[in-house]
PDB file of C-alpha atoms in Angstrom:
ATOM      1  CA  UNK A 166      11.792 253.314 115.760  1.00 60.00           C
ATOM      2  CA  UNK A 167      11.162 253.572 119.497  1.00 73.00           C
ATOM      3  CA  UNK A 168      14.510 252.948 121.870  1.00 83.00           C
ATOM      4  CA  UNK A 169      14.296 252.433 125.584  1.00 87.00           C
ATOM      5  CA  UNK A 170      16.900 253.015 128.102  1.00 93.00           C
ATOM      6  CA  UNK A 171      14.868 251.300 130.869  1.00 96.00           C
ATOM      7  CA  UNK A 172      11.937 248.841 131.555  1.00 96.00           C
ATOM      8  CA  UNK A 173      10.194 248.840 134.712  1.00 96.00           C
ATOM      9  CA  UNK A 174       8.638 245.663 135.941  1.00 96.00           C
ATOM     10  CA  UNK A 175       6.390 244.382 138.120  1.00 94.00           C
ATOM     11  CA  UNK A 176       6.582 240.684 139.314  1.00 91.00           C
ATOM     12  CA  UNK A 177       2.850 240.243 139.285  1.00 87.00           C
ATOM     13  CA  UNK A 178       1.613 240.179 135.675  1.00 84.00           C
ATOM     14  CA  UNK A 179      -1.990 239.358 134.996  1.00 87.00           C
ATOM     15  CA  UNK A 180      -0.900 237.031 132.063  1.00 91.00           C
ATOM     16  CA  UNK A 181       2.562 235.771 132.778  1.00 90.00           C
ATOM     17  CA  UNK A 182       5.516 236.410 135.806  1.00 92.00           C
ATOM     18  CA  UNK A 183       7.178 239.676 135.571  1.00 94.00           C
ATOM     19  CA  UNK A 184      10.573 236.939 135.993  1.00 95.00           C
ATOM     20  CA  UNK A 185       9.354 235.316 132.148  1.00 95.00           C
ATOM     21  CA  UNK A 186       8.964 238.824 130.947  1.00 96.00           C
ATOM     22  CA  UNK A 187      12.484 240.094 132.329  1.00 97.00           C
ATOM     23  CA  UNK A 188      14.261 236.586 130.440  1.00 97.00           C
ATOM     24  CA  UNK A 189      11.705 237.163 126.714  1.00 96.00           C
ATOM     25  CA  UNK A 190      12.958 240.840 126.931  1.00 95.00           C
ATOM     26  CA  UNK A 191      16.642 239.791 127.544  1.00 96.00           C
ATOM     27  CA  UNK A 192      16.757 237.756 125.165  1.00 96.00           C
ATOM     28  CA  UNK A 193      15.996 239.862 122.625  1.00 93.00           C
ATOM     29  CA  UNK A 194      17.186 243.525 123.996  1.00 94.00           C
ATOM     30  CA  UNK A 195      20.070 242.279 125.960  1.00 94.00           C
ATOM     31  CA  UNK A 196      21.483 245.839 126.888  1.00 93.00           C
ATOM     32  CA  UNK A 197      18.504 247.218 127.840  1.00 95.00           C
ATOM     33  CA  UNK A 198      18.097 248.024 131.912  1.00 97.00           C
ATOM     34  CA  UNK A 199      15.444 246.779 133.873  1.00 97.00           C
ATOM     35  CA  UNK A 200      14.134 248.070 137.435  1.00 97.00           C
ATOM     36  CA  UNK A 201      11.343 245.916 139.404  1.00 96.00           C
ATOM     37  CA  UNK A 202       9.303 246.992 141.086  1.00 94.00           C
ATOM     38  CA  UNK A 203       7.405 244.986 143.199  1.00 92.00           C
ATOM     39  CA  UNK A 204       5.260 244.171 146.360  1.00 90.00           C
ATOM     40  CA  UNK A 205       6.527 241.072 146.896  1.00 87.00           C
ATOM     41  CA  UNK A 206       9.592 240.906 149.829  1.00 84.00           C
ATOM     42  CA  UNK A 207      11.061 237.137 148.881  1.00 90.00           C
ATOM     43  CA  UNK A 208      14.626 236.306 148.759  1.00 93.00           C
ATOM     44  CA  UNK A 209      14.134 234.007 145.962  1.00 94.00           C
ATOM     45  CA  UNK A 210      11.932 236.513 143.661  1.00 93.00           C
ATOM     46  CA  UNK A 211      14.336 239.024 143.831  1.00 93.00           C
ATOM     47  CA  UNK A 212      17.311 236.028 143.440  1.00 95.00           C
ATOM     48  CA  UNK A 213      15.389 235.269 140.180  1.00 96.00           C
ATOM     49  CA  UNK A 214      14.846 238.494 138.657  1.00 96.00           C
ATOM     50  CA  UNK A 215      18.747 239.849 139.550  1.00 95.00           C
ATOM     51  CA  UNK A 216      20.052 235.975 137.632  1.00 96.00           C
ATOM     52  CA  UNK A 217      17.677 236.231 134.642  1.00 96.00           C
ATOM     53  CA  UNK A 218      18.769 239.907 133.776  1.00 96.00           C
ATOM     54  CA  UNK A 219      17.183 242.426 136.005  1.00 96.00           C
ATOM     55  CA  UNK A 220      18.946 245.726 137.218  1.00 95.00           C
ATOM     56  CA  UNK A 221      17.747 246.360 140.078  1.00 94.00           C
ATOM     57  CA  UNK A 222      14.658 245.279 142.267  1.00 94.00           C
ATOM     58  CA  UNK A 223      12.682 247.902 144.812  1.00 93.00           C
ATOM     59  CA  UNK A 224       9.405 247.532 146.634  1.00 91.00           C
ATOM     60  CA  UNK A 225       6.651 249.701 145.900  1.00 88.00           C
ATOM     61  CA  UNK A 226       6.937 251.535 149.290  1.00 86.00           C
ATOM     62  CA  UNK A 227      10.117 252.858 147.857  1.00 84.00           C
ATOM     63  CA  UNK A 228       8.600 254.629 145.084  1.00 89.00           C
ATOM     64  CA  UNK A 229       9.427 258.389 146.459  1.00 90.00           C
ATOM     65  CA  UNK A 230      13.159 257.743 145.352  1.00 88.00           C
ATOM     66  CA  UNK A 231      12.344 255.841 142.212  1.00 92.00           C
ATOM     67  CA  UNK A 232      13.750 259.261 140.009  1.00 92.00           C
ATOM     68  CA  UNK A 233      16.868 258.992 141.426  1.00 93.00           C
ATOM     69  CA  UNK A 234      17.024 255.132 141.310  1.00 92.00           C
ATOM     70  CA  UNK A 235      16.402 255.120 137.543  1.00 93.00           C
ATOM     71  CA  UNK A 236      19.358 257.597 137.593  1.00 93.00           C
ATOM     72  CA  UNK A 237      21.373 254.945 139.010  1.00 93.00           C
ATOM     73  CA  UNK A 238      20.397 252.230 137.360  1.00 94.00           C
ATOM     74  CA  UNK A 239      21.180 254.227 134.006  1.00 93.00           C
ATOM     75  CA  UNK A 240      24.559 255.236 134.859  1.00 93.00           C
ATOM     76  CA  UNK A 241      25.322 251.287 135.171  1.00 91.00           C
ATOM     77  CA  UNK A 242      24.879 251.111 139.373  1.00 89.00           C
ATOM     78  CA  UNK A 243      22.290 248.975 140.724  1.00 83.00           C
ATOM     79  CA  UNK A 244      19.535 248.639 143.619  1.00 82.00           C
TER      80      UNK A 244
END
């Protein structure tokens, strides 16, 4: 049986939003964290991921500090 601590997601999905994936996976892994990670810089994208379930939300620039950021994001703090 595979467990995951954390899901990393990006908004842009070729077959559906990374937003529908973060609610489908909530709804059936409620305790699981999620991190996006994303390109896109919108106040209402990141609005939607954070109120359907996400974790945390960082651009792709900031992917030098993503170790630590997962560290965070597992010990229940948030980005």
């Amino acid at each position: 049986l595979l467990t995951l601590d954390i899901l990393l997601v990006d908004i842009g999905l070729p077959h559906m939003s990374g937003i529908d994936l973060i609610k489908l996976v909530k709804e059936k892994l409620p305790n699981l964290k999620i991190l996006v990670i994303s390109g896109i810089s919108s106040d209402e994208t990141i609005f939607q991921a954070l109120q359907f379930g996400a974790n945390g939300y960082i651009w792709k620039k900031e992917l030098k500090n993503l170790q630590s950021i997962i560290e965070d994001i597992l010990n229940n703090g948030s980005v």
